[in-house]
């Protein structure tokens, strides 16, 4: 009775009545009577009471405290907390296993009370029970490491990426130049490689590299990050905005990394990102080997026991980073991607497309799937064209080149070859020259190679450089051919009037 000393002080030194003591101390009048009566019966005065401590005074007034020794062993709450992280493990199962070792042990209710009392004394973030192999939490530290450029002496601040597994708190950390998409996805991929397997889910904060639309209920996952999730066969579960408990595991891991990695490097200097990461890897390994006070085991031990057996295997192929951008197919059936133009089927002109760009390829996607794939080119303003994407008439026209035209002309004869070469050289636009030469091909099919060769020779003799003159010579002879002075130097209208587009190619 911890108030016995004060009751006796007020009774023996202040000479207070029972009711005055009750009013002062807030105890019952029966308690005051009991304490005062026992002191009087034992003949204790205030001098004798002052010589005793509280435990001795209680024993003198009320006799030795009777305690019952319970021989039954208590369960180990820390061990129970670790075991509950294994898939399918419950308190009921652990109680049955406890009784197998201690048949006379505590019943289920007391067993649970011991564990929950221990849990109530822990930090609120430790109340979450994370299943083995279930989640990998990722985030960036608020404090930034740095290195010094060897050549310039410039201090370069970088980011500290931290990934932690839910069940074991096994931690991975590395420095990256930025938090941008390419660095972020690469860090996640390296984290999976470090852990040697894949969790069921990845839980990032709602940073821009992970989420395009921040929302408490339906966040928009960044397309490249979602592609990483599909490649590794995991799920992306962004933490809710302003809900630190959703990622409490990594919040603690970031704090630990700042204390046990960054703080230990505060007096060290590094001349490159690689040297900085080598030191971070050493300190991270030490951190994972340190024994945690609450669990009496290290992160590495818990990882080997819990998370490692539950992780899914890594995919055979490494993840290839690709950036997705929206574009539109122009009227010339080319879409602009990073200042270069790539073709897609002409039937999709004016349609919106998604461009997927890797270091080596550019793919174009429509709602029905992939519609084009090209080798990547970084030459600005130029075009990369797949002939299969062109209309039929464009495809046939594109098949003709100066080399091919002159090669065909030489099969007719040297005069035809010379006239074709002259036509190509004199036209302001090569396409106009192609059309005149294609008109000569049509004439060869109609009148035969020998007559066309002779007509080309006559046209060269009089300085003619057009399909129109050769056709007139074949039809009417040289005397009735149009006068040279009136002959147009550009593609003649007769070629367009008398020769159908399809005749150029047949």
mmCIF file of N, CA, C and O in Angstrom, residues 415 419 449-461 469-471 473-474 478:
data_model
loop_
_atom_site.group_PDB
_atom_site.id
_atom_site.type_symbol
_atom_site.label_atom_id
_atom_site.label_comp_id
_atom_site.label_asym_id
_atom_site.label_seq_id
_atom_site.Cartn_x
_atom_site.Cartn_y
_atom_site.Cartn_z
ATOM 1 N N UNK A 415 21.781 4.881 -126.634
ATOM 2 C CA UNK A 415 21.119 6.164 -126.824
ATOM 3 C C UNK A 415 20.060 6.399 -125.749
ATOM 4 O O UNK A 415 19.908 7.519 -125.232
ATOM 5 N N UNK A 419 20.042 9.461 -123.050
ATOM 6 C CA UNK A 419 18.915 10.374 -122.923
ATOM 7 C C UNK A 419 18.369 10.359 -121.497
ATOM 8 O O UNK A 419 18.051 11.415 -120.927
ATOM 9 N N UNK A 449 12.100 -2.109 -128.238
ATOM 10 C CA UNK A 449 13.364 -1.500 -127.845
ATOM 11 C C UNK A 449 14.078 -0.824 -129.018
ATOM 12 O O UNK A 449 14.665 0.259 -128.874
ATOM 13 N N UNK A 450 14.050 -1.471 -130.222
ATOM 14 C CA UNK A 450 14.811 -0.929 -131.344
ATOM 15 C C UNK A 450 14.281 0.434 -131.775
ATOM 16 O O UNK A 450 15.055 1.377 -132.015
ATOM 17 N N UNK A 451 12.962 0.586 -131.890
ATOM 18 C CA UNK A 451 12.391 1.852 -132.335
ATOM 19 C C UNK A 451 12.629 2.927 -131.288
ATOM 20 O O UNK A 451 12.928 4.077 -131.626
ATOM 21 N N UNK A 452 12.495 2.573 -129.992
ATOM 22 C CA UNK A 452 12.732 3.567 -128.948
ATOM 23 C C UNK A 452 14.191 3.989 -128.931
ATOM 24 O O UNK A 452 14.518 5.175 -128.762
ATOM 25 N N UNK A 453 15.123 3.030 -129.151
ATOM 26 C CA UNK A 453 16.542 3.368 -129.186
ATOM 27 C C UNK A 453 16.834 4.345 -130.323
ATOM 28 O O UNK A 453 17.574 5.327 -130.158
ATOM 29 N N UNK A 454 16.218 4.093 -131.507
ATOM 30 C CA UNK A 454 16.424 4.997 -132.640
ATOM 31 C C UNK A 454 15.832 6.366 -132.365
ATOM 32 O O UNK A 454 16.435 7.412 -132.688
ATOM 33 N N UNK A 455 14.642 6.410 -131.776
ATOM 34 C CA UNK A 455 13.988 7.684 -131.468
ATOM 35 C C UNK A 455 14.794 8.470 -130.443
ATOM 36 O O UNK A 455 14.900 9.704 -130.534
ATOM 37 N N UNK A 456 15.367 7.789 -129.459
ATOM 38 C CA UNK A 456 16.190 8.472 -128.456
ATOM 39 C C UNK A 456 17.438 9.065 -129.107
ATOM 40 O O UNK A 456 17.898 10.163 -128.750
ATOM 41 N N UNK A 457 18.011 8.338 -130.093
ATOM 42 C CA UNK A 457 19.173 8.863 -130.790
ATOM 43 C C UNK A 457 18.834 10.135 -131.552
ATOM 44 O O UNK A 457 19.599 11.105 -131.538
ATOM 45 N N UNK A 458 17.670 10.147 -132.231
ATOM 46 C CA UNK A 458 17.261 11.335 -132.961
ATOM 47 C C UNK A 458 16.989 12.492 -132.002
ATOM 48 O O UNK A 458 17.329 13.646 -132.290
ATOM 49 N N UNK A 459 16.371 12.179 -130.846
ATOM 50 C CA UNK A 459 16.074 13.241 -129.870
ATOM 51 C C UNK A 459 17.369 13.857 -129.334
ATOM 52 O O UNK A 459 17.474 15.086 -129.180
ATOM 53 N N UNK A 460 18.381 13.035 -129.095
ATOM 54 C CA UNK A 460 19.658 13.556 -128.616
ATOM 55 C C UNK A 460 20.311 14.439 -129.677
ATOM 56 O O UNK A 460 20.949 15.464 -129.352
ATOM 57 N N UNK A 461 20.140 14.048 -130.947
ATOM 58 C CA UNK A 461 20.770 14.795 -132.033
ATOM 59 C C UNK A 461 20.218 16.211 -132.138
ATOM 60 O O UNK A 461 20.948 17.152 -132.490
ATOM 61 N N UNK A 469 9.058 14.476 -126.750
ATOM 62 C CA UNK A 469 9.704 14.462 -128.051
ATOM 63 C C UNK A 469 9.884 13.046 -128.578
ATOM 64 O O UNK A 469 9.681 12.772 -129.759
ATOM 65 N N UNK A 470 10.294 12.111 -127.714
ATOM 66 C CA UNK A 470 10.496 10.725 -128.148
ATOM 67 C C UNK A 470 9.171 10.126 -128.594
ATOM 68 O O UNK A 470 9.093 9.431 -129.621
ATOM 69 N N UNK A 471 8.106 10.391 -127.873
ATOM 70 C CA UNK A 471 6.792 9.859 -128.260
ATOM 71 C C UNK A 471 6.371 10.434 -129.609
ATOM 72 O O UNK A 471 5.832 9.707 -130.470
ATOM 73 N N UNK A 473 8.319 11.547 -132.061
ATOM 74 C CA UNK A 473 9.141 10.947 -133.116
ATOM 75 C C UNK A 473 8.625 9.568 -133.461
ATOM 76 O O UNK A 473 8.554 9.178 -134.644
ATOM 77 N N UNK A 474 8.263 8.788 -132.456
ATOM 78 C CA UNK A 474 7.760 7.430 -132.699
ATOM 79 C C UNK A 474 6.431 7.457 -133.438
ATOM 80 O O UNK A 474 6.152 6.588 -134.272
ATOM 81 N N UNK A 478 10.506 12.387 -137.291
ATOM 82 C CA UNK A 478 11.258 13.552 -136.821
ATOM 83 C C UNK A 478 10.714 14.856 -137.386
ATOM 84 O O UNK A 478 10.675 15.886 -136.732
#
